[in-house]
Amino acid sequence: MTLTAPPTAAAVNRLTADDDLFLKLHSLYGNALVNQLAWRFDEPLGHALLDRFHAQLAHGFLARRVHRTRIPFARPYWVPATDALPLGWDTIPVADDEILDWYFAQSRVDFDPDTGRVWRLSAAPTTCGGTLVSLVTSHVASDGGAVLFAVGDALTRLRDGEQPDRTTGSGRLVGVAPRDAVRADLTDAGSQLRAVAHGIRGAFAARKVTEPDRTPRPDDPRLPSPPRWSPADLVVQLDHDEWNAAAATHSGTANGLLIALGAGLLGRSGRVGESADIRVDIPHSMRTPDDPRANATTGLPISVPYRQGKRVDLTGVRAAVKNAALAYRDPATTPALQHLQPAQMILPRWVLHRFARTAKAPECLCTNLGETAQGVADIAGHRACAVLMRPVVCTGETELFRRVEVGVNLSLCTDGHTITLAVTGADPDRFPTRAALRALLTTELTSWDLTPHYW
């Protein structure tokens, strides 16, 4: 669809180091990882309603594209997108046992950060008379916090009957091109070079700061697999009170229980052996009110001891999370690589591609969104029976999954009554099928006295 061009806005919004990294990874791997916000309704939603929702999104915070610069070392910047992928509307009802497959199928989309085609809204009826809705977004242009902010603004405007408008909605924060692009880019190039120098000094000062090590991925077993493979994914619902009781019984927190489940699941798969220290990465939002950044999330890595036949120690997890959060607040205890982000941005793409080919994916990623997704559970008076936000590891080359050593991803949302947990097993030799993942996850949940209800 074609949209009207936006009026002049206030500020230039340069890509951050995280935006730049995701952009470079997109050029290398395409849409290997996307974010998905999913709604499940017990009632039908009309095409016209979702068209209006789509129009609000198309003029909001997600509607942005990358404008590249010609001045060496100057950062690209975001400008409003004037193009968007159309609303996807499936007419064939989805059966209960096909819901997970339908949501995963929505990840099969080609995003293009240069044109602004970086999100896609789609919907389908269910055989029970309800509606499934999916919003899939490129990580180049938005992290989870950006998606929730953009959707929250769009739904508020939809509820209030406001017309789509960049100047009064969240789209006003995207930014525009500078009036004198050459002068602005030269200024930014100078700032970037100073940032590089400052970062190198910071990295040298923090050269002895270390992060938890990854657990090496064993070469065996190597299961027979097709050349391309879709990671195993599950969505499970659990009682909120039961979850909190399990955490309290073992002297932990609700967040710590999520981390323990991730480590326990990876351990049960045989990925790390009978005894190991598993590195768990925990996304932590740095987003502030009216924050224009596409990506404003940092990762807190912790080490979680796993011992076969034993539950993960929740008191140890709590202490590790607290220590990691404190460490990342102080530049002196921030790992050297974090200080080098400005240098990463000015390196030629071929250099980053060379590094990326040896880079590793998280072996265990645990995201706790709490009740934040409930702020977007209502679409024009229609309340979703479940809302889910998760990273989707898309279909890819089987050997790539082995090479980058990706493990498990867990993402949790709650409405205060029910926990909705999304789990992805992306190691083709430990989680070859959804059934294999489900068997391992059920055993792990049962060990914590948790009763799963699978989608």
Tab-separated table of C-alpha atoms in Angstrom:
chain	number	residue	atom	x	y	z
A	1	MET	CA	0.000	0.000	0.000
A	2	THR	CA	1.117	3.596	-0.582
A	3	LEU	CA	0.829	6.198	2.151
A	4	THR	CA	0.953	9.963	2.123
A	5	ALA	CA	4.309	11.572	2.837
A	6	PRO	CA	4.767	12.912	6.376
A	7	PRO	CA	5.176	16.559	7.325
A	8	THR	CA	8.469	17.801	8.710
A	9	ALA	CA	9.190	16.501	12.213
A	10	ALA	CA	11.526	17.741	14.897
A	11	ALA	CA	14.692	15.691	15.066
A	12	VAL	CA	17.110	13.414	13.263
A	13	ASN	CA	16.987	9.918	14.751
A	14	ARG	CA	20.251	8.102	14.035
A	15	LEU	CA	20.527	4.326	14.185
A	16	THR	CA	21.916	2.979	17.443
A	17	ALA	CA	24.669	0.376	17.621
A	18	ASP	CA	22.029	-2.322	18.146
A	19	ASP	CA	19.995	-1.086	15.157
A	20	ASP	CA	23.156	-1.142	13.057
A	21	LEU	CA	24.082	-4.653	14.159
A	22	PHE	CA	20.618	-6.012	13.367
A	23	LEU	CA	20.758	-4.242	9.996
A	24	LYS	CA	24.073	-5.895	9.152
A	25	LEU	CA	22.809	-9.285	10.315
A	26	HIS	CA	19.712	-8.795	8.147
A	27	SER	CA	21.927	-8.290	5.102
A	28	LEU	CA	23.715	-11.542	5.943
A	29	TYR	CA	20.920	-13.819	7.163
A	30	GLY	CA	17.714	-12.079	6.064
A	31	ASN	CA	14.722	-12.656	8.351
A	32	ALA	CA	16.318	-15.333	10.519
A	33	LEU	CA	14.729	-13.929	13.679
A	34	VAL	CA	11.575	-11.840	14.011
A	35	ASN	CA	9.391	-10.740	16.905
A	36	GLN	CA	5.729	-11.712	17.052
A	37	LEU	CA	2.886	-10.199	19.042
A	38	ALA	CA	-0.037	-12.628	18.879
A	39	TRP	CA	-3.662	-12.266	19.988
A	40	ARG	CA	-6.224	-15.037	20.374
A	41	PHE	CA	-9.895	-13.999	20.466
A	42	ASP	CA	-12.954	-16.115	21.243
A	43	GLU	CA	-15.077	-13.845	19.046
A	44	PRO	CA	-14.893	-12.744	15.394
A	45	LEU	CA	-13.094	-9.519	14.465
A	46	GLY	CA	-14.194	-7.811	11.275
A	47	HIS	CA	-11.958	-7.042	8.316
A	48	ALA	CA	-12.840	-3.340	8.527
A	49	LEU	CA	-11.715	-3.118	12.159
A	50	LEU	CA	-8.342	-4.650	11.409
A	51	ASP	CA	-7.984	-2.378	8.379
A	52	ARG	CA	-8.342	0.608	10.715
A	53	PHE	CA	-5.832	-0.897	13.133
A	54	HIS	CA	-3.432	-1.461	10.236
A	55	ALA	CA	-3.795	2.160	9.125
A	56	GLN	CA	-2.910	3.406	12.613
A	57	LEU	CA	0.209	1.230	12.674
A	58	ALA	CA	1.171	2.435	9.194
A	59	HIS	CA	1.393	6.001	10.504
A	60	GLY	CA	2.943	5.148	13.861
A	61	PHE	CA	6.198	4.235	15.562
A	62	LEU	CA	6.825	1.075	13.529
A	63	ALA	CA	6.448	2.885	10.203
A	64	ARG	CA	10.100	3.729	9.638
A	65	ARG	CA	12.793	3.050	7.090
A	66	VAL	CA	16.563	3.337	7.025
A	67	HIS	CA	18.077	6.323	5.196
A	68	ARG	CA	21.714	5.563	4.481
A	69	THR	CA	24.427	8.238	4.414
A	70	ARG	CA	27.275	8.867	1.980
A	71	ILE	CA	29.666	10.536	4.403
A	72	PRO	CA	32.143	7.981	5.835
A	73	PHE	CA	31.525	7.175	9.513
A	74	ALA	CA	28.210	9.071	9.621
A	75	ARG	CA	25.392	6.911	10.951
A	76	PRO	CA	22.275	6.166	8.894
A	77	TYR	CA	19.056	7.586	10.293
A	78	TRP	CA	15.375	6.732	10.467
A	79	VAL	CA	12.753	8.487	8.379
A	80	PRO	CA	9.007	7.734	8.199
A	81	ALA	CA	8.065	4.918	5.856
A	82	THR	CA	5.606	5.659	3.086
A	83	ASP	CA	5.053	1.982	2.276
A	84	ALA	CA	3.779	-0.985	4.282
A	85	LEU	CA	2.932	-4.611	3.733
A	86	PRO	CA	-0.845	-4.989	3.345
A	87	LEU	CA	-3.066	-6.615	5.935
A	88	GLY	CA	-2.974	-10.386	5.585
A	89	TRP	CA	-6.463	-11.897	5.795
A	90	ASP	CA	-6.900	-15.670	5.637
A	91	THR	CA	-10.424	-16.826	4.798
A	92	ILE	CA	-9.985	-20.508	5.674
A	93	PRO	CA	-10.768	-21.114	9.384
A	94	VAL	CA	-7.924	-22.454	11.518
A	95	ALA	CA	-8.585	-25.553	13.631
A	96	ASP	CA	-7.359	-25.795	17.237
A	97	ASP	CA	-4.579	-28.223	16.338
A	98	GLU	CA	-3.391	-25.879	13.553
A	99	ILE	CA	-3.078	-22.677	15.602
A	100	LEU	CA	0.653	-22.976	16.339
A	101	ASP	CA	1.372	-23.731	12.700
A	102	TRP	CA	-0.638	-20.695	11.592
A	103	TYR	CA	1.229	-18.365	13.942
A	104	PHE	CA	4.589	-19.762	12.838
A	105	ALA	CA	3.614	-19.416	9.172
A	106	GLN	CA	3.246	-15.667	9.671
A	107	SER	CA	7.023	-15.449	10.136
A	108	ARG	CA	7.479	-16.295	6.451
A	109	VAL	CA	7.696	-12.714	5.255
A	110	ASP	CA	10.390	-10.715	3.466
A	111	PHE	CA	11.182	-7.522	5.328
A	112	ASP	CA	13.089	-4.617	3.782
A	113	PRO	CA	14.449	-1.942	6.166
A	114	ASP	CA	15.287	0.350	3.238
A	115	THR	CA	11.669	0.634	2.116
A	116	GLY	CA	10.061	0.449	5.551
A	117	ARG	CA	8.403	-2.907	4.987
A	118	VAL	CA	9.415	-4.007	8.475
A	119	TRP	CA	6.140	-5.251	9.964
A	120	ARG	CA	3.141	-7.312	8.921
A	121	LEU	CA	-0.332	-7.562	10.457
A	122	SER	CA	-2.371	-10.663	9.618
A	123	ALA	CA	-5.497	-12.430	10.850
A	124	ALA	CA	-7.540	-15.577	10.388
A	125	PRO	CA	-10.854	-16.955	11.700
A	126	THR	CA	-10.906	-20.121	13.777
A	127	THR	CA	-13.235	-23.075	13.416
A	128	CYS	CA	-14.633	-22.251	16.874
A	129	GLY	CA	-15.783	-18.803	15.751
A	130	GLY	CA	-12.849	-16.826	17.132
A	131	THR	CA	-10.027	-14.866	15.501
A	132	LEU	CA	-6.241	-15.168	15.457
A	133	VAL	CA	-4.228	-11.968	14.965
A	134	SER	CA	-0.475	-11.717	14.433
A	135	LEU	CA	1.897	-8.766	14.220
A	136	VAL	CA	5.352	-9.830	13.047
A	137	THR	CA	8.139	-7.238	13.159
A	138	SER	CA	11.735	-6.989	12.015
A	139	HIS	CA	14.261	-6.657	14.840
A	140	VAL	CA	16.103	-4.069	12.757
A	141	ALA	CA	13.299	-1.553	13.278
A	142	SER	CA	11.867	-2.505	16.680
A	143	ASP	CA	12.501	-4.450	19.836
A	144	GLY	CA	9.734	-5.781	22.056
A	145	GLY	CA	9.346	-2.505	23.923
A	146	ALA	CA	9.032	-0.553	20.678
A	147	VAL	CA	6.318	-2.925	19.446
A	148	LEU	CA	4.296	-2.607	22.647
A	149	PHE	CA	4.633	1.187	22.558
A	150	ALA	CA	3.598	1.418	18.905
A	151	VAL	CA	0.670	-0.968	19.294
A	152	GLY	CA	-0.499	0.681	22.501
A	153	ASP	CA	-0.592	4.074	20.783
A	154	ALA	CA	-2.378	2.655	17.716
A	155	LEU	CA	-5.028	0.930	19.841
A	156	THR	CA	-5.649	4.060	21.927
A	157	ARG	CA	-6.185	6.114	18.780
A	158	LEU	CA	-8.419	3.394	17.357
A	159	ARG	CA	-10.504	3.307	20.529
A	160	ASP	CA	-10.852	7.096	20.558
A	161	GLY	CA	-11.882	7.255	16.902
A	162	GLU	CA	-8.878	9.348	15.858
A	163	GLN	CA	-7.696	9.431	12.263
A	164	PRO	CA	-4.228	8.046	11.428
A	165	ASP	CA	-1.774	10.938	11.803
A	166	ARG	CA	1.980	10.927	12.263
A	167	THR	CA	2.100	14.391	13.778
A	168	THR	CA	-0.083	13.573	16.795
A	169	GLY	CA	0.628	9.872	17.253
A	170	SER	CA	3.742	7.839	18.007
A	171	GLY	CA	4.941	8.350	14.418
A	172	ARG	CA	6.086	11.838	15.408
A	173	LEU	CA	9.066	10.241	17.197
A	174	VAL	CA	10.465	8.413	14.162
A	175	GLY	CA	12.478	11.420	12.953
A	176	VAL	CA	13.210	13.004	9.582
A	177	ALA	CA	16.135	13.861	7.348
A	178	PRO	CA	18.212	16.891	8.389
A	179	ARG	CA	17.718	20.100	6.437
A	180	ASP	CA	21.419	20.247	5.570
A	181	ALA	CA	22.259	16.571	5.232
A	182	VAL	CA	25.937	17.019	4.340
A	183	ARG	CA	26.693	19.279	7.292
A	184	ALA	CA	24.704	17.096	9.691
A	185	ASP	CA	26.423	13.936	8.472
A	186	LEU	CA	29.879	15.505	8.758
A	187	THR	CA	29.072	16.521	12.328
A	188	ASP	CA	27.839	13.029	13.131
A	189	ALA	CA	30.932	11.457	11.565
A	190	GLY	CA	33.114	13.540	13.863
A	191	SER	CA	31.005	12.570	16.868
A	192	GLN	CA	31.272	8.919	15.941
A	193	LEU	CA	35.061	9.051	15.686
A	194	ARG	CA	35.199	10.648	19.140
A	195	ALA	CA	32.838	7.946	20.419
A	196	VAL	CA	35.128	5.278	18.979
A	197	ALA	CA	38.122	6.761	20.770
A	198	HIS	CA	36.174	7.003	24.023
A	199	GLY	CA	34.955	3.410	23.591
A	200	ILE	CA	38.465	2.084	23.011
A	201	ARG	CA	39.638	3.758	26.209
A	202	GLY	CA	36.662	2.285	28.072
A	203	ALA	CA	37.315	-1.161	26.627
A	204	PHE	CA	40.954	-1.018	27.686
A	205	ALA	CA	39.959	-0.006	31.211
A	206	ALA	CA	37.443	-2.889	31.339
A	207	ARG	CA	39.734	-5.428	29.690
A	208	LYS	CA	39.711	-7.689	32.740
A	209	VAL	CA	35.914	-7.723	33.052
A	210	THR	CA	34.528	-11.087	31.952
A	211	GLU	CA	31.116	-12.496	31.063
A	212	PRO	CA	29.812	-16.011	31.706
A	213	ASP	CA	31.161	-18.514	29.210
A	214	ARG	CA	28.961	-20.484	26.852
A	215	THR	CA	28.735	-24.237	27.174
A	216	PRO	CA	30.257	-25.809	24.031
A	217	ARG	CA	27.739	-27.632	21.873
A	218	PRO	CA	28.610	-31.342	21.514
A	219	ASP	CA	29.014	-32.598	17.962
A	220	ASP	CA	26.989	-35.732	18.704
A	221	PRO	CA	24.334	-36.861	18.264
A	222	ARG	CA	23.792	-35.676	14.724
A	223	LEU	CA	20.287	-36.645	13.697
A	224	PRO	CA	19.248	-37.088	10.058
A	225	SER	CA	17.593	-33.810	9.074
A	226	PRO	CA	16.440	-32.086	5.879
A	227	PRO	CA	18.658	-29.300	4.475
A	228	ARG	CA	16.199	-26.708	5.837
A	229	TRP	CA	14.520	-27.028	9.196
A	230	SER	CA	11.836	-25.250	11.236
A	231	PRO	CA	12.620	-24.983	14.966
A	232	ALA	CA	10.239	-26.713	17.371
A	233	ASP	CA	7.875	-24.282	19.084
A	234	LEU	CA	5.235	-24.555	21.801
A	235	VAL	CA	2.843	-22.306	23.684
A	236	VAL	CA	1.720	-23.457	27.116
A	237	GLN	CA	-0.567	-21.853	29.682
A	238	LEU	CA	-0.135	-22.299	33.437
A	239	ASP	CA	-1.948	-21.092	36.532
A	240	HIS	CA	-0.428	-17.837	37.828
A	241	ASP	CA	-0.916	-18.726	41.508
A	242	GLU	CA	0.554	-22.175	40.951
A	243	TRP	CA	3.596	-20.578	39.288
A	244	ASN	CA	4.183	-18.146	42.161
A	245	ALA	CA	3.698	-20.911	44.721
A	246	ALA	CA	6.333	-23.042	43.004
A	247	ALA	CA	8.781	-20.141	43.029
A	248	ALA	CA	8.109	-19.353	46.707
A	249	THR	CA	8.364	-23.005	47.761
A	250	HIS	CA	11.903	-23.115	46.420
A	251	SER	CA	12.941	-19.687	47.795
A	252	GLY	CA	12.929	-17.964	44.454
A	253	THR	CA	11.076	-15.431	42.351
A	254	ALA	CA	8.662	-15.779	39.433
A	255	ASN	CA	11.379	-14.488	37.101
A	256	GLY	CA	13.925	-16.876	38.553
A	257	LEU	CA	11.587	-19.791	37.901
A	258	LEU	CA	11.442	-18.844	34.215
A	259	ILE	CA	15.240	-18.866	34.047
A	260	ALA	CA	15.418	-22.171	35.884
A	261	LEU	CA	12.955	-23.732	33.438
A	262	GLY	CA	15.076	-22.611	30.503
A	263	ALA	CA	18.278	-23.997	31.982
A	264	GLY	CA	16.556	-27.190	33.073
A	265	LEU	CA	15.034	-27.734	29.644
A	266	LEU	CA	18.408	-27.272	27.941
A	267	GLY	CA	19.991	-29.664	30.427
A	268	ARG	CA	17.322	-32.327	29.984
A	269	SER	CA	17.881	-32.237	26.222
A	270	GLY	CA	21.448	-33.540	26.700
A	271	ARG	CA	22.885	-30.404	25.124
A	272	VAL	CA	25.190	-29.600	28.084
A	273	GLY	CA	25.952	-32.956	29.645
A	274	GLU	CA	25.274	-34.130	33.196
A	275	SER	CA	26.897	-31.123	34.858
A	276	ALA	CA	27.444	-27.663	33.401
A	277	ASP	CA	27.240	-23.935	33.963
A	278	ILE	CA	24.724	-22.663	31.422
A	279	ARG	CA	24.897	-19.097	30.167
A	280	VAL	CA	21.417	-17.539	30.257
A	281	ASP	CA	20.812	-14.186	28.544
A	282	ILE	CA	18.063	-11.990	29.974
A	283	PRO	CA	16.787	-9.054	27.863
A	284	HIS	CA	16.470	-5.861	29.904
A	285	SER	CA	14.609	-2.834	28.531
A	286	MET	CA	16.331	0.566	28.635
A	287	ARG	CA	13.388	2.339	27.007
A	288	THR	CA	12.301	5.694	28.424
A	289	PRO	CA	9.088	7.718	27.833
A	290	ASP	CA	8.844	8.970	24.231
A	291	ASP	CA	12.075	7.122	23.406
A	292	PRO	CA	12.679	7.327	19.617
A	293	ARG	CA	15.046	4.347	19.453
A	294	ALA	CA	14.069	1.270	17.471
A	295	ASN	CA	16.103	-0.957	19.787
A	296	ALA	CA	16.586	0.013	23.431
A	297	THR	CA	17.335	-3.307	25.080
A	298	THR	CA	20.456	-4.666	26.681
A	299	GLY	CA	21.203	-8.224	27.688
A	300	LEU	CA	22.133	-9.400	31.170
A	301	PRO	CA	24.133	-12.642	30.992
A	302	ILE	CA	24.275	-14.911	34.020
A	303	SER	CA	25.710	-18.338	34.725
A	304	VAL	CA	23.253	-20.984	35.960
A	305	PRO	CA	24.611	-24.277	37.348
A	306	TYR	CA	22.805	-27.338	36.012
A	307	ARG	CA	23.095	-30.758	37.626
A	308	GLN	CA	21.276	-33.708	36.128
A	309	GLY	CA	18.455	-34.986	38.325
A	310	LYS	CA	18.286	-31.791	40.407
A	311	ARG	CA	16.226	-28.638	40.135
A	312	VAL	CA	18.073	-25.429	39.359
A	313	ASP	CA	18.756	-23.501	42.580
A	314	LEU	CA	16.415	-20.479	42.552
A	315	THR	CA	18.299	-18.647	45.310
A	316	GLY	CA	21.445	-18.780	43.208
A	317	VAL	CA	19.537	-17.501	40.174
A	318	ARG	CA	18.163	-14.564	42.164
A	319	ALA	CA	21.654	-13.556	43.331
A	320	ALA	CA	23.115	-13.911	39.834
A	321	VAL	CA	20.431	-11.690	38.265
A	322	LYS	CA	20.917	-9.020	40.929
A	323	ASN	CA	24.694	-9.014	40.493
A	324	ALA	CA	24.430	-8.828	36.691
A	325	ALA	CA	22.056	-5.855	36.867
A	326	LEU	CA	24.381	-4.000	39.225
A	327	ALA	CA	27.428	-4.729	37.073
A	328	TYR	CA	25.846	-3.362	33.896
A	329	ARG	CA	25.033	-0.051	35.584
A	330	ASP	CA	28.718	0.750	36.023
A	331	PRO	CA	31.005	1.277	32.981
A	332	ALA	CA	33.907	-0.067	35.022
A	333	THR	CA	32.205	-3.459	35.302
A	334	THR	CA	30.699	-3.487	31.807
A	335	PRO	CA	32.469	-5.952	29.450
A	336	ALA	CA	34.908	-4.470	26.956
A	337	LEU	CA	32.824	-5.513	23.953
A	338	GLN	CA	30.000	-3.221	25.069
A	339	HIS	CA	32.371	-0.242	25.010
A	340	LEU	CA	33.369	-1.089	21.445
A	341	GLN	CA	29.895	-0.661	19.952
A	342	PRO	CA	30.781	2.681	18.253
A	343	ALA	CA	33.738	0.934	16.594
A	344	GLN	CA	31.423	-1.838	15.424
A	345	MET	CA	29.304	0.732	13.601
A	346	ILE	CA	32.140	2.146	11.495
A	347	LEU	CA	33.658	-1.181	10.482
A	348	PRO	CA	33.053	-2.146	6.845
A	349	ARG	CA	30.205	-4.561	6.298
A	350	TRP	CA	32.506	-7.284	5.000
A	351	VAL	CA	34.447	-7.214	8.267
A	352	LEU	CA	31.265	-7.551	10.311
A	353	HIS	CA	30.120	-10.353	8.019
A	354	ARG	CA	33.362	-12.171	8.722
A	355	PHE	CA	32.839	-11.816	12.472
A	356	ALA	CA	29.165	-12.746	12.154
A	357	ARG	CA	30.034	-16.048	10.503
A	358	THR	CA	31.845	-17.081	13.677
A	359	ALA	CA	29.344	-15.508	16.106
A	360	LYS	CA	27.121	-17.639	18.312
A	361	ALA	CA	23.433	-17.330	19.168
A	362	PRO	CA	22.247	-17.425	22.801
A	363	GLU	CA	22.183	-20.945	24.204
A	364	CYS	CA	19.372	-19.967	26.572
A	365	LEU	CA	17.348	-16.749	26.212
A	366	CYS	CA	14.642	-15.956	28.792
A	367	THR	CA	12.320	-12.967	28.373
A	368	ASN	CA	9.847	-12.035	31.099
A	369	LEU	CA	7.320	-9.454	29.873
A	370	GLY	CA	5.144	-9.769	32.971
A	371	GLU	CA	1.805	-8.022	32.529
A	372	THR	CA	3.083	-5.454	30.006
A	373	ALA	CA	1.353	-7.178	27.085
A	374	GLN	CA	-2.011	-6.704	28.799
A	375	GLY	CA	-1.844	-3.053	27.787
A	376	VAL	CA	-2.472	-4.159	24.198
A	377	ALA	CA	-4.967	-6.979	24.878
A	378	ASP	CA	-8.033	-4.950	23.870
A	379	ILE	CA	-8.710	-4.116	20.209
A	380	ALA	CA	-11.586	-1.619	19.997
A	381	GLY	CA	-13.591	-3.250	22.790
A	382	HIS	CA	-12.714	-6.827	21.881
A	383	ARG	CA	-10.687	-8.428	24.684
A	384	ALA	CA	-8.235	-11.165	23.724
A	385	CYS	CA	-8.458	-14.392	25.714
A	386	ALA	CA	-4.662	-14.667	25.373
A	387	VAL	CA	-1.831	-12.355	24.330
A	388	LEU	CA	1.619	-13.614	23.535
A	389	MET	CA	4.877	-11.942	22.579
A	390	ARG	CA	7.815	-14.046	21.493
A	391	PRO	CA	10.909	-14.174	19.284
A	392	VAL	CA	10.362	-16.461	16.297
A	393	VAL	CA	13.390	-18.337	15.001
A	394	CYS	CA	12.456	-18.743	11.363
A	395	THR	CA	12.960	-21.699	9.042
A	396	GLY	CA	16.576	-21.856	7.906
A	397	GLU	CA	19.481	-24.027	6.900
A	398	THR	CA	19.948	-26.898	9.330
A	399	GLU	CA	23.724	-26.505	9.307
A	400	LEU	CA	23.377	-22.835	10.243
A	401	PHE	CA	21.496	-23.759	13.416
A	402	ARG	CA	24.292	-26.165	14.298
A	403	ARG	CA	27.050	-23.658	13.503
A	404	VAL	CA	25.643	-20.762	15.538
A	405	GLU	CA	24.819	-23.184	18.392
A	406	VAL	CA	21.376	-21.768	19.128
A	407	GLY	CA	19.621	-23.462	22.031
A	408	VAL	CA	16.274	-22.553	23.669
A	409	ASN	CA	14.215	-19.359	23.843
A	410	LEU	CA	11.521	-18.782	26.475
A	411	SER	CA	9.142	-15.821	26.609
A	412	LEU	CA	6.558	-15.226	29.347
A	413	CYS	CA	3.438	-13.034	29.512
A	414	THR	CA	0.685	-12.979	32.148
A	415	ASP	CA	-2.700	-11.379	32.697
A	416	GLY	CA	-2.435	-11.816	36.447
A	417	HIS	CA	-4.402	-15.064	36.348
A	418	THR	CA	-2.734	-17.166	33.652
A	419	ILE	CA	0.896	-17.512	32.596
A	420	THR	CA	1.351	-17.810	28.828
A	421	LEU	CA	4.746	-19.271	28.042
A	422	ALA	CA	6.244	-19.543	24.556
A	423	VAL	CA	9.130	-21.972	24.112
A	424	THR	CA	11.338	-22.544	21.067
A	425	GLY	CA	13.881	-25.330	20.779
A	426	ALA	CA	16.208	-24.385	17.927
A	427	ASP	CA	18.819	-27.130	18.142
A	428	PRO	CA	17.890	-29.667	15.414
A	429	ASP	CA	19.652	-32.515	17.209
A	430	ARG	CA	18.117	-31.941	20.674
A	431	PHE	CA	14.652	-30.688	19.732
A	432	PRO	CA	14.062	-32.297	16.338
A	433	THR	CA	10.261	-32.092	16.570
A	434	ARG	CA	7.544	-30.298	18.497
A	435	ALA	CA	6.654	-33.617	20.133
A	436	ALA	CA	10.224	-34.064	21.390
A	437	LEU	CA	10.241	-30.542	22.820
A	438	ARG	CA	6.856	-31.092	24.475
A	439	ALA	CA	8.004	-34.279	26.186
A	440	LEU	CA	11.056	-32.549	27.671
A	441	LEU	CA	9.110	-29.433	28.680
A	442	THR	CA	6.348	-31.474	30.345
A	443	THR	CA	8.913	-33.355	32.413
A	444	GLU	CA	10.606	-30.125	33.468
A	445	LEU	CA	7.330	-28.423	34.407
A	446	THR	CA	6.179	-31.486	36.351
A	447	SER	CA	9.389	-31.412	38.386
A	448	TRP	CA	8.276	-27.969	39.643
A	449	ASP	CA	4.704	-29.169	40.323
A	450	LEU	CA	3.368	-27.101	37.425
A	451	THR	CA	0.449	-28.302	35.299
A	452	PRO	CA	0.746	-27.381	31.601
A	453	HIS	CA	-2.133	-26.664	29.232
A	454	TYR	CA	-0.803	-26.662	25.679
A	455	TRP	CA	-2.185	-24.748	22.715
